[in-house]
PDB file of C-alpha atoms and ligand atoms in Angstrom:
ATOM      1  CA  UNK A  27      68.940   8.305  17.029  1.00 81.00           C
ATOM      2  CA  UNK A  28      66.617   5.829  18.271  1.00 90.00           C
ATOM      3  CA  UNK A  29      62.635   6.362  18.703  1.00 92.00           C
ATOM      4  CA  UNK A  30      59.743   4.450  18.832  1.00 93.00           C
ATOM      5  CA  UNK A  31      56.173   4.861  16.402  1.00 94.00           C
ATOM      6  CA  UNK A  32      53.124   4.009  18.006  1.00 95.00           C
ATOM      7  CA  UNK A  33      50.477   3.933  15.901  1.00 95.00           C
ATOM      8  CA  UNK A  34      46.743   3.352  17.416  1.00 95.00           C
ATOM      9  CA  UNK A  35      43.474   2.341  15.187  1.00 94.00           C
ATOM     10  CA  UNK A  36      40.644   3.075  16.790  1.00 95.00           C
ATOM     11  CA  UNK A  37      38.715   0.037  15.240  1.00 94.00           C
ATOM     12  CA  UNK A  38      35.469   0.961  16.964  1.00 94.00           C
ATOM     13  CA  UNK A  39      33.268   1.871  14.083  1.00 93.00           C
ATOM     14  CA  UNK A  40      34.775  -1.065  11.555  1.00 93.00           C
ATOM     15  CA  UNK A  41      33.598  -3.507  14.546  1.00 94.00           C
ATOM     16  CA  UNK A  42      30.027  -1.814  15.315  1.00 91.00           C
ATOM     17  CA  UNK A  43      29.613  -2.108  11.162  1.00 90.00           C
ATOM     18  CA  UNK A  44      30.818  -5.880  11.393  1.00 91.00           C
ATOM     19  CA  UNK A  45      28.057  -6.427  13.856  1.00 90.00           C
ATOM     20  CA  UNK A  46      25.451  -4.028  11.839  1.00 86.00           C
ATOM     21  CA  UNK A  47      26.171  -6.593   8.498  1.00 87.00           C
ATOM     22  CA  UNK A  48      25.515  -9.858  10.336  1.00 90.00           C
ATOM     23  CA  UNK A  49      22.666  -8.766  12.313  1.00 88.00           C
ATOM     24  CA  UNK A  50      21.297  -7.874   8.617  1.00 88.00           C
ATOM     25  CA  UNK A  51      22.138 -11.386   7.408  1.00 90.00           C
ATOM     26  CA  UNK A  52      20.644 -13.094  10.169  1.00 91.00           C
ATOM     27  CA  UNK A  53      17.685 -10.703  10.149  1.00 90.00           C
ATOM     28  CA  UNK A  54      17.001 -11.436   6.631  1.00 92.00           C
ATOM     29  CA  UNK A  55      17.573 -14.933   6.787  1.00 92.00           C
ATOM     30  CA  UNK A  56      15.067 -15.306   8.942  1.00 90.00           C
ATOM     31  CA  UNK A  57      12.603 -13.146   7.582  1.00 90.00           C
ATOM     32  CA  UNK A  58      12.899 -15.015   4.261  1.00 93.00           C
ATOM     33  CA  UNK A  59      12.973 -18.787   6.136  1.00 92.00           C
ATOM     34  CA  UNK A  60       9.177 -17.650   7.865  1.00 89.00           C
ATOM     35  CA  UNK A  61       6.943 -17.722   4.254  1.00 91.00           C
ATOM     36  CA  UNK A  62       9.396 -19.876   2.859  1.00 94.00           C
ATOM     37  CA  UNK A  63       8.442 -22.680   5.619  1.00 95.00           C
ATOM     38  CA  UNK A  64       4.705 -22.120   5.017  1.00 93.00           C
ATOM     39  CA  UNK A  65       4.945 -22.100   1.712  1.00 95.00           C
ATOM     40  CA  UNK A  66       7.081 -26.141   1.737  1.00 95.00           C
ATOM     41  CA  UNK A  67       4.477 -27.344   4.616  1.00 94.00           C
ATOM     42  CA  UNK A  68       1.199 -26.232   3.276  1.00 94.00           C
ATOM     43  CA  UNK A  69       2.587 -27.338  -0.339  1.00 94.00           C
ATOM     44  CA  UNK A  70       3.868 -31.091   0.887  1.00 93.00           C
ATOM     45  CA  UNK A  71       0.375 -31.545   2.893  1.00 92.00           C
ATOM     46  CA  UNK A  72      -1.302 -30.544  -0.644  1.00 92.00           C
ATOM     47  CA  UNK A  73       0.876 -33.160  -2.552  1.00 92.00           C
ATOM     48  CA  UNK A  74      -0.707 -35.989   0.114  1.00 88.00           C
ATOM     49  CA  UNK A  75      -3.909 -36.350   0.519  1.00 83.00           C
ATOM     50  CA  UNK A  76      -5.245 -33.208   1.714  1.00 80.00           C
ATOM     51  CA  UNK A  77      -4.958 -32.093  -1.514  1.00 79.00           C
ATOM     52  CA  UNK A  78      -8.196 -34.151  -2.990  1.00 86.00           C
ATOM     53  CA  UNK A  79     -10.361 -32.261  -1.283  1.00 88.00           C
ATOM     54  CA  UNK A  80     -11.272 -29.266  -3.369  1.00 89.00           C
ATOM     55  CA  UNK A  81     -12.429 -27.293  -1.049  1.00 90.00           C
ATOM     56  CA  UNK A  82      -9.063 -27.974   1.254  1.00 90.00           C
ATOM     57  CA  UNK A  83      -6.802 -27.487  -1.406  1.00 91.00           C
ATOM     58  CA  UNK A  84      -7.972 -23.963  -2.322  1.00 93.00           C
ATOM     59  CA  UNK A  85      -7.666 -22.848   1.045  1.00 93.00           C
ATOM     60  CA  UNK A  86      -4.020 -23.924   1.216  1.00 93.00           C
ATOM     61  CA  UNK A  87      -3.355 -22.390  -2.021  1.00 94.00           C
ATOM     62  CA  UNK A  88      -4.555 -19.233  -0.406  1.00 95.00           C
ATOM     63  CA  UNK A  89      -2.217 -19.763   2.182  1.00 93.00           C
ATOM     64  CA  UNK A  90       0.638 -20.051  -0.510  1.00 95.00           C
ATOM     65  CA  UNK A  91      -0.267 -17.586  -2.500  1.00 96.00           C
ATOM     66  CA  UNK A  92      -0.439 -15.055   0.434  1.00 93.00           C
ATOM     67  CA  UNK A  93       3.221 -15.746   1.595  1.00 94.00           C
ATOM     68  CA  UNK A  94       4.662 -16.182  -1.877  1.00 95.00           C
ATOM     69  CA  UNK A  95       3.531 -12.049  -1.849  1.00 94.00           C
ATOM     70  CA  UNK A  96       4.936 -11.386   1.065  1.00 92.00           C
ATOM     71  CA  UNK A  97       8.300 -13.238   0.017  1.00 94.00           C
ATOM     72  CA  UNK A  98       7.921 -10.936  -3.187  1.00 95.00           C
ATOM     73  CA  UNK A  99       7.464  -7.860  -1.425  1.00 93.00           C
ATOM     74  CA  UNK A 100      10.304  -8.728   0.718  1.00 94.00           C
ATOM     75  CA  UNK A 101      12.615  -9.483  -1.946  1.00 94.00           C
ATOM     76  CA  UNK A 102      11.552  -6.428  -3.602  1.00 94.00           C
ATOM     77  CA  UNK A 103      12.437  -3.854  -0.513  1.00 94.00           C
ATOM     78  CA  UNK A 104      15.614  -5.787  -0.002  1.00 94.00           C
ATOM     79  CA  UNK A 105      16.322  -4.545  -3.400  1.00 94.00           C
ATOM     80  CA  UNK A 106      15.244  -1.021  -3.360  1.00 93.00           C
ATOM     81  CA  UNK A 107      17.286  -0.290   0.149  1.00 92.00           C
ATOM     82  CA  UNK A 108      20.187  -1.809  -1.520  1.00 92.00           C
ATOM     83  CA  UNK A 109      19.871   0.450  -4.683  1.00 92.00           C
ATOM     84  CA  UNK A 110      19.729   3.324  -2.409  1.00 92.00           C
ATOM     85  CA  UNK A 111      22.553   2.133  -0.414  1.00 89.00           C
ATOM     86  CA  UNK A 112      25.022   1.427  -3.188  1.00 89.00           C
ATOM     87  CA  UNK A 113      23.937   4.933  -4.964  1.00 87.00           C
ATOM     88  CA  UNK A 114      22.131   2.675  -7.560  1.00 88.00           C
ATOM     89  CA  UNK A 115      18.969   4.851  -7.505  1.00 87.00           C
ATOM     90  CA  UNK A 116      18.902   7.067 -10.693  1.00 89.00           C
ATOM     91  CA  UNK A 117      17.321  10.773  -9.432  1.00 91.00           C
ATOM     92  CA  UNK A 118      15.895  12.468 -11.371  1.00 93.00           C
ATOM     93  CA  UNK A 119      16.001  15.788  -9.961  1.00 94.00           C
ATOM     94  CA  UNK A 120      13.397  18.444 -11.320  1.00 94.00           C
ATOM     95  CA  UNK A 121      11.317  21.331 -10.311  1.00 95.00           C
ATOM     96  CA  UNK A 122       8.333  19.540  -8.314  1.00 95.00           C
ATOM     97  CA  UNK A 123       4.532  20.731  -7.460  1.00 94.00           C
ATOM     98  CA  UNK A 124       3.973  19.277  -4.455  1.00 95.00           C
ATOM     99  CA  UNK A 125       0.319  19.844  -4.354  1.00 93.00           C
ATOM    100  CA  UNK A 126      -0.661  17.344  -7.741  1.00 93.00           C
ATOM    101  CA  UNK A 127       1.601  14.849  -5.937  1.00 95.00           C
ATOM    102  CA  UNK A 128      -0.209  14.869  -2.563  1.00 95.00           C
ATOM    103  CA  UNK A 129      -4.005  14.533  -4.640  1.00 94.00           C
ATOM    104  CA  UNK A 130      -1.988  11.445  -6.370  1.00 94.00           C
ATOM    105  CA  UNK A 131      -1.625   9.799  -3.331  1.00 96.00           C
ATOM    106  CA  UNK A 132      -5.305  10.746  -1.780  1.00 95.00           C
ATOM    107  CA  UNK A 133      -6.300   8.829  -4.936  1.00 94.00           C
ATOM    108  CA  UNK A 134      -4.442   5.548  -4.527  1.00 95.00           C
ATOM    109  CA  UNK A 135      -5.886   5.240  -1.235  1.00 95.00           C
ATOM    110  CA  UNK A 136      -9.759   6.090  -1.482  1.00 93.00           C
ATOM    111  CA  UNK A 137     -10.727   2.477  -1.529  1.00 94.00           C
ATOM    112  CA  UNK A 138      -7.895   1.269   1.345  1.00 94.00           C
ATOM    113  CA  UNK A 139      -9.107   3.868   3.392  1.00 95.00           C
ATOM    114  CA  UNK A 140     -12.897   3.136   2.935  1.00 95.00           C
ATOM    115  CA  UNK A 141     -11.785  -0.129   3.747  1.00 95.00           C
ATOM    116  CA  UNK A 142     -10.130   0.835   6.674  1.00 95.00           C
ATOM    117  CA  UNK A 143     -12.611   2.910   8.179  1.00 96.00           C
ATOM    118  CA  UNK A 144     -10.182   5.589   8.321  1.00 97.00           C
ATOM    119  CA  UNK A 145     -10.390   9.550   7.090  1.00 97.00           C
ATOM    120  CA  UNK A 146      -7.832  10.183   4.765  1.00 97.00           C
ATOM    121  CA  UNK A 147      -7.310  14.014   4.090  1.00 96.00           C
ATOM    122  CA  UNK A 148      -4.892  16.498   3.079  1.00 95.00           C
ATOM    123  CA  UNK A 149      -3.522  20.012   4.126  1.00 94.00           C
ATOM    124  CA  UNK A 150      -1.732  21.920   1.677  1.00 89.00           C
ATOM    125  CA  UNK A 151      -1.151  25.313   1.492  1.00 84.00           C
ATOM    126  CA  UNK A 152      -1.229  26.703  -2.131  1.00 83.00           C
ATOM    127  CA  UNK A 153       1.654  29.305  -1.081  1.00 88.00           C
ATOM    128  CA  UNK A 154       4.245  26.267  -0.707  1.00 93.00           C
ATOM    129  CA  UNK A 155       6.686  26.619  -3.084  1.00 94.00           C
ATOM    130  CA  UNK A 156       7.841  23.884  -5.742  1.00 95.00           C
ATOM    131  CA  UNK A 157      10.750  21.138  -4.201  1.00 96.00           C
ATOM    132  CA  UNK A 158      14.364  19.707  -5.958  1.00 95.00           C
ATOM    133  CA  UNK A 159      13.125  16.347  -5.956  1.00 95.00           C
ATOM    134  CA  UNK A 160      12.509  13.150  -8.083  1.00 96.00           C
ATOM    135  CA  UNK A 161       8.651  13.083  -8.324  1.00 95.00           C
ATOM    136  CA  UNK A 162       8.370   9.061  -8.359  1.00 94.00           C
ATOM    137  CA  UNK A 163      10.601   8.724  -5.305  1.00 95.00           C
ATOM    138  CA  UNK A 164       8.693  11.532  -3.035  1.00 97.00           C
ATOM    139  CA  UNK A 165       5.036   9.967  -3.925  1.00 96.00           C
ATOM    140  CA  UNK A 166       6.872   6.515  -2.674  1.00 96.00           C
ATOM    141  CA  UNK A 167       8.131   8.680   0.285  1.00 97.00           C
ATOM    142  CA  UNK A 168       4.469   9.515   1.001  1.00 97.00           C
ATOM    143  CA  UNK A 169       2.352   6.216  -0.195  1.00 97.00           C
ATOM    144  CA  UNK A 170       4.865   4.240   2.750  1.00 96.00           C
ATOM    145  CA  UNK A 171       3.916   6.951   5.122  1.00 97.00           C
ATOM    146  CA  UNK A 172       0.312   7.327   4.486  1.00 97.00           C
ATOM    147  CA  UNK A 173       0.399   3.407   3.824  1.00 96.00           C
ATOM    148  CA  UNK A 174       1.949   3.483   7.442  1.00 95.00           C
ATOM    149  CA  UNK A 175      -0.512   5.846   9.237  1.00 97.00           C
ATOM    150  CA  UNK A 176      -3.549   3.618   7.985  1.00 96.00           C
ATOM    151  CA  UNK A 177      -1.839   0.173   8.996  1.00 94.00           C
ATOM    152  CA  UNK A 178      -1.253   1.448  12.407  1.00 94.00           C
ATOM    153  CA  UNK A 179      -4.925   3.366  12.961  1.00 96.00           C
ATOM    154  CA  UNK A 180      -7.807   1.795  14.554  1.00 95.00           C
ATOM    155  CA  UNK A 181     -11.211   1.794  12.557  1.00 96.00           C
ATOM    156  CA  UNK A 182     -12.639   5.230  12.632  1.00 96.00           C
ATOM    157  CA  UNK A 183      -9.267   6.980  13.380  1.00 96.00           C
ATOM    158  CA  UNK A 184      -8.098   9.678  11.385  1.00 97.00           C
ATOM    159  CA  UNK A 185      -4.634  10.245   8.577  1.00 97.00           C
ATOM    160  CA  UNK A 186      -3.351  13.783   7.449  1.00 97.00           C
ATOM    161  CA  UNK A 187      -1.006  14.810   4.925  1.00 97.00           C
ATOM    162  CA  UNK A 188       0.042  18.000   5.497  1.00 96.00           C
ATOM    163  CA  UNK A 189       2.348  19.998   3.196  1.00 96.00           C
ATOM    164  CA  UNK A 190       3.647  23.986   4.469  1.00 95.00           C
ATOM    165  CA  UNK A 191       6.676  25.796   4.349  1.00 94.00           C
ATOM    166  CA  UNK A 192       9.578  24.724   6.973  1.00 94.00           C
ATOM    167  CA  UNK A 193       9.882  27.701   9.693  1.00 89.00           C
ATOM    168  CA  UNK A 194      13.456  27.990  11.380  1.00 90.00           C
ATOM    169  CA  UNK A 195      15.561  26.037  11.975  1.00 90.00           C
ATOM    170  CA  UNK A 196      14.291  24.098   8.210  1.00 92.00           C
ATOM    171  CA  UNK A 197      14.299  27.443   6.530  1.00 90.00           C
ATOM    172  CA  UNK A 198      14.555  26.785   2.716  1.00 92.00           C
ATOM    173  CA  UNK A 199      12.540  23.291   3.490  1.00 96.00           C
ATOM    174  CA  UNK A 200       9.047  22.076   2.243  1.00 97.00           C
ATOM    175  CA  UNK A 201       7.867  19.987   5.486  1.00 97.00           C
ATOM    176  CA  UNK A 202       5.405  16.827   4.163  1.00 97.00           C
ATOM    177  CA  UNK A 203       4.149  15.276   7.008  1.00 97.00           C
ATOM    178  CA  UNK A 204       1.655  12.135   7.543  1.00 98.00           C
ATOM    179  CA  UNK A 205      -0.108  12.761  11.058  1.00 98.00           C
ATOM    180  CA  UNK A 206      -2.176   9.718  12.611  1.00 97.00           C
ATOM    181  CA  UNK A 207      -4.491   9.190  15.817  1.00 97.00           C
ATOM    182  CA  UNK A 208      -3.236   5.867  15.684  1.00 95.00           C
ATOM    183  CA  UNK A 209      -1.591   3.438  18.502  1.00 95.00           C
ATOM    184  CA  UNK A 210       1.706   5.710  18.629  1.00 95.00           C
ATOM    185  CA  UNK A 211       4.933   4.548  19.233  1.00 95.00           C
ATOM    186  CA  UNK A 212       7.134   3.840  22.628  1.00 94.00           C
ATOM    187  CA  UNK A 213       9.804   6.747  23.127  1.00 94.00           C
ATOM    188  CA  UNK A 214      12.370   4.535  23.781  1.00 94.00           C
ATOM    189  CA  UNK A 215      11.772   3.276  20.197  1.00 93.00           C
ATOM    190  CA  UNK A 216      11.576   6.236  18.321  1.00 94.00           C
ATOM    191  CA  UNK A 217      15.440   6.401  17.451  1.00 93.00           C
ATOM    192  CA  UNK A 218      15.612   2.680  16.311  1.00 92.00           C
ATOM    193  CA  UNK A 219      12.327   2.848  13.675  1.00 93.00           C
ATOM    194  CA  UNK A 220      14.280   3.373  11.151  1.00 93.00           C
ATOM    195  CA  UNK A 221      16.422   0.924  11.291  1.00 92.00           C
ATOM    196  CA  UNK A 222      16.015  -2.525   8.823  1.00 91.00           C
ATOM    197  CA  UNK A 223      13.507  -4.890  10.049  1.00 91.00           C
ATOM    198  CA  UNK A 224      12.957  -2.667  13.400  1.00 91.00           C
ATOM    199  CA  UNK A 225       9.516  -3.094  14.380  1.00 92.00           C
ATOM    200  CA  UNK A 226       7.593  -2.017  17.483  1.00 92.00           C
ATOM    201  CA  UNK A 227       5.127  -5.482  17.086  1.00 88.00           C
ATOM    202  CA  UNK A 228       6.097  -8.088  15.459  1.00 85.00           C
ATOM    203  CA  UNK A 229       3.193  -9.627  15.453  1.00 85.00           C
ATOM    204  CA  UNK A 230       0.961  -6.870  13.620  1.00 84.00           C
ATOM    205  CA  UNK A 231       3.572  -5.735  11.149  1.00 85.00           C
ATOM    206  CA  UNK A 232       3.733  -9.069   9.719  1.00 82.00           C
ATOM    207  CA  UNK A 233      -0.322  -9.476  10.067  1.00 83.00           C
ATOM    208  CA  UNK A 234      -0.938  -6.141   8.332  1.00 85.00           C
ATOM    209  CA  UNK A 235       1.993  -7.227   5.368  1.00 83.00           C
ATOM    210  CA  UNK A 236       4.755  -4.990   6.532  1.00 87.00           C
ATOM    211  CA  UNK A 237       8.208  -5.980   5.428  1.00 91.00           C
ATOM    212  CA  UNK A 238      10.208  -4.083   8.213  1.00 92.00           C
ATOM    213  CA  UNK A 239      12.039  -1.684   5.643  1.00 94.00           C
ATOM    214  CA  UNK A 240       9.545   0.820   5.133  1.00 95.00           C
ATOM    215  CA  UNK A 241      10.960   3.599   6.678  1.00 96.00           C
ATOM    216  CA  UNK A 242      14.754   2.595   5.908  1.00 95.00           C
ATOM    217  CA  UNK A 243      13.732   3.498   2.643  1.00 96.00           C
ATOM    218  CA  UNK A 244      11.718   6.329   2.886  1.00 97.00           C
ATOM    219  CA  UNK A 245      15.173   7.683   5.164  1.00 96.00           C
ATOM    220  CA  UNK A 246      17.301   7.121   1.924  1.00 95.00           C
ATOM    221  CA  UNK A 247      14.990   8.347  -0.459  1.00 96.00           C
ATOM    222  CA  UNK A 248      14.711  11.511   1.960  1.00 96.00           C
ATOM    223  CA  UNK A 249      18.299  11.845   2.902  1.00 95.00           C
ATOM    224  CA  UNK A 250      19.178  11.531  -0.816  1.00 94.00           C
ATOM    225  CA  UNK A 251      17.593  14.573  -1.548  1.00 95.00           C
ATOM    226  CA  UNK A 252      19.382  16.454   1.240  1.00 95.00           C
ATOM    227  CA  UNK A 253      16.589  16.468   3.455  1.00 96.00           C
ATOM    228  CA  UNK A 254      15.478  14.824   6.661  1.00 96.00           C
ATOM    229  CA  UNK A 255      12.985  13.137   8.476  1.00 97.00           C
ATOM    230  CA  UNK A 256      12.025  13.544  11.777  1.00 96.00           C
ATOM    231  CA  UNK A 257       8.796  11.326  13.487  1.00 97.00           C
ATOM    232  CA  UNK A 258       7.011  12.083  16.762  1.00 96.00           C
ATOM    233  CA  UNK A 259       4.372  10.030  18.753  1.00 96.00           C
ATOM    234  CA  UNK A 260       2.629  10.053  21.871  1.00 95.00           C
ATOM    235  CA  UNK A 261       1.417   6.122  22.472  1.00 94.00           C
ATOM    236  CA  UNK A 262      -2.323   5.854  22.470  1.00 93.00           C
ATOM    237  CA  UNK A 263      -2.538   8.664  20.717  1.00 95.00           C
ATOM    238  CA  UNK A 264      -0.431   9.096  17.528  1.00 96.00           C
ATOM    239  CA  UNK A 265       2.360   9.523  15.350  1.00 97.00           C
ATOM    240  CA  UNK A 266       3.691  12.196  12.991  1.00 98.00           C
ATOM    241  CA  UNK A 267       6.021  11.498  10.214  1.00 98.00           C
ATOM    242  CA  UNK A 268       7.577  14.753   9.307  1.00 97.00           C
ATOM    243  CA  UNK A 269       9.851  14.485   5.473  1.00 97.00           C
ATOM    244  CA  UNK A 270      12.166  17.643   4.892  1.00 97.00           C
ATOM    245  CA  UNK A 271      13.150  18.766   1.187  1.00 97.00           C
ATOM    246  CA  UNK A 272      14.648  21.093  -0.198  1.00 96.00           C
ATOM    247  CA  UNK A 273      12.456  24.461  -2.236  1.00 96.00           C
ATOM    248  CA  UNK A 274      13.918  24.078  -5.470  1.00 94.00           C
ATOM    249  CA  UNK A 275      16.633  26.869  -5.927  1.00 90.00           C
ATOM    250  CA  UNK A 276      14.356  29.262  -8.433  1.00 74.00           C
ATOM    251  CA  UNK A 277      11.534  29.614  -6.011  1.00 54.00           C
ATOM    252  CA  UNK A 278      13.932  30.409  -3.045  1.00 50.00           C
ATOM    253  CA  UNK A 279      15.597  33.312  -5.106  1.00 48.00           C
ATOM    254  CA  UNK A 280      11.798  35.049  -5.812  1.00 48.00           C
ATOM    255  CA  UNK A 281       9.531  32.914  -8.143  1.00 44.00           C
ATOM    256  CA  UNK A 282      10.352  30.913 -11.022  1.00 43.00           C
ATOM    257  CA  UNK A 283      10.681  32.895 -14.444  1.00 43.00           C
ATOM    258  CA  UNK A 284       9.165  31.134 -17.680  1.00 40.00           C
ATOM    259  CA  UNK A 285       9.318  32.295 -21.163  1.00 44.00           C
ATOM    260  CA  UNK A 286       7.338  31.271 -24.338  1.00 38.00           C
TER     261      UNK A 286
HETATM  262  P1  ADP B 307       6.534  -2.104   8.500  1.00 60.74           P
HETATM  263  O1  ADP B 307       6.619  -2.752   7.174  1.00 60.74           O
HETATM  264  O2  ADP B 307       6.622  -3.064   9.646  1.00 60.74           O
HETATM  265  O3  ADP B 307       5.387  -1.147   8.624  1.00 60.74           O
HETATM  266  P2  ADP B 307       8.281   0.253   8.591  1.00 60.74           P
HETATM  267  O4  ADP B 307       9.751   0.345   8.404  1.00 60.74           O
HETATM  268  O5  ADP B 307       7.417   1.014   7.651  1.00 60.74           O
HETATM  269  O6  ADP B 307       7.935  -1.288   8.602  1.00 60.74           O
HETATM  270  O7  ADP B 307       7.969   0.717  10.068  1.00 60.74           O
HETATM  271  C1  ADP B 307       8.700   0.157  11.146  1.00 60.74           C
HETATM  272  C2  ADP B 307       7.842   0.061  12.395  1.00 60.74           C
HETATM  273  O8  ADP B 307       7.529   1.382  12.868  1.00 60.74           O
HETATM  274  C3  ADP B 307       6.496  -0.595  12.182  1.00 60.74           C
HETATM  275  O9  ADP B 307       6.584  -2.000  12.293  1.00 60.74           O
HETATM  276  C4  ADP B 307       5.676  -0.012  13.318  1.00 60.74           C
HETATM  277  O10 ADP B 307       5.924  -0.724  14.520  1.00 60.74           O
HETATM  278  C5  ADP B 307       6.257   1.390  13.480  1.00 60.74           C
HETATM  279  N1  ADP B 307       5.430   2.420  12.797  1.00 60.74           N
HETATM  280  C6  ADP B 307       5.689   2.981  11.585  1.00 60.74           C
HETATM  281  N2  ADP B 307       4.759   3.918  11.294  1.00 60.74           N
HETATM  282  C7  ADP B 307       3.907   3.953  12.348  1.00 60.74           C
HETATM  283  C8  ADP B 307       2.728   4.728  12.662  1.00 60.74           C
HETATM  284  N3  ADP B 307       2.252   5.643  11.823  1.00 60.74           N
HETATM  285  N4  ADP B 307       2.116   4.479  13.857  1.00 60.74           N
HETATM  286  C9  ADP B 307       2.610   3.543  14.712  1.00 60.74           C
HETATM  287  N5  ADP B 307       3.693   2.791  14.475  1.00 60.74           N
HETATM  288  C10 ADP B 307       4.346   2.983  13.314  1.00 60.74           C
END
């Protein structure tokens, strides 16, 4: 008997990942190469003879100083998405209040919000019930939101942190959301924002500090929970960035039971 095996590979996905890894490499490349050029020009012109005058020379070590941070916090995202990627990220699930970890974050950012000229206030209902989450990772989850919410916020805007029960079709969810009356967001790029180094300006990310990852990370923190996260805006007139987690498993069957 004769016959002929044809075998097809769809190759589709290994090609559209091919494309994802050098984008990345080129992305960060270049994100790296922009402080790392100020950094050699404004250090050479210090080393000649800009650098006897005192009053010259601190200004360019300001200048250093500033991008050596943002290489720093660069390098330092790059790391955490990468830990998150590869399943590096110890979890450490447990039974969490959400409520002490919302006044937490109010805390960290009295003075940036002062600052800002921004209100900074929070909305939690005392009925929602405890989440299955790592505490550190969901106050990171909502310091890069609320940190988010203020960067993009004109001067006597408004930033809320809400925390309530999911309705349908999250039943079983704890919804933690970071509302703004900030400059909003294009629809067109509300699929792509969490994507690495996506921003919507360039320009005023970089100005304001942002590294790009932001929300990459809060995705993987979110997603490694078994939750989701789901943002809305209207341009001109704000954004909401909505995190889903999961009601830890006692306080979905009926209230947790503790004994002495
Ligand atoms: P960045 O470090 O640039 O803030 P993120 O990953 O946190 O990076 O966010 C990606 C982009 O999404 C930002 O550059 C900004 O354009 C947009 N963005 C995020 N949060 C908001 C918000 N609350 N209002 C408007 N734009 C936002």
């Amino acid at each position: 008997p004769f016959g002929v095996v044809l075998v097809l590979h769809d190759v589709t996905e290994l090609r559209r990942l091919e494309v994802v890894r050098r984008d990345f490499v080129a992305n960060v490349s270049h994100e790296l190469r922009t402080p790392l050029t100020a950094i050699k020009g404004y250090a050479e012109t210090l080393l000649g003879s800009a650098g006897d005058d005192r009053e010259t020379a601190r200004r360019f070590l300001t200048v250093i100083d500033r991008h050596s941070e943002r290489l720093g916090r660069l390098v330092d995202d790059l790391l955490a998405l990468s830990d998150l990627e590869l399943g590096r990220t110890p979890m450490h699930m447990a039974e969490v209040a959400v409520g002490p970890a919302v006044d937490d974050v109010l805390q960290i950012f009295g003075d940036t919000a002062v600052r800002a000229g921004i209100r900074v206030l929070a909305q939690a209902n005392a009925d929602v019930p405890p989440i299955l989450a790592d505490g550190d990772r969901l106050r990171q989850v909502m310091i890069n939101l609320v940190d988010n919410a203020i960067k993009y916020t004109p001067r006597g805007g408004q930033v809320v942190l809400r925390v309530r029960t999911a309705g349908p079709p999250r039943a079983g969810m704890v919804e933690v959301a970071v509302s703004d009356t900030g400059v909003g967001i294009p629809a067109q790029d509300l699929p792509r924002l969490t994507e690495r180094f996506f921003r919507v300006d360039k320009a005023r990310s970089r100005e304001l500090g942002g590294t790009g990852l932001g929300l990459a990370i809060v995705k993987h923190i979110v997603q490694a929970h078994g939750g989701s996260l789901e943002i809305t805006s209207a341009l001109g007139q704000g954004t909401t960035v909505a995190a889903y987690f999961p009601v830890a498993p006692q306080s979905a069957a009926g209230g947790v039971e503790r004994t002495a």
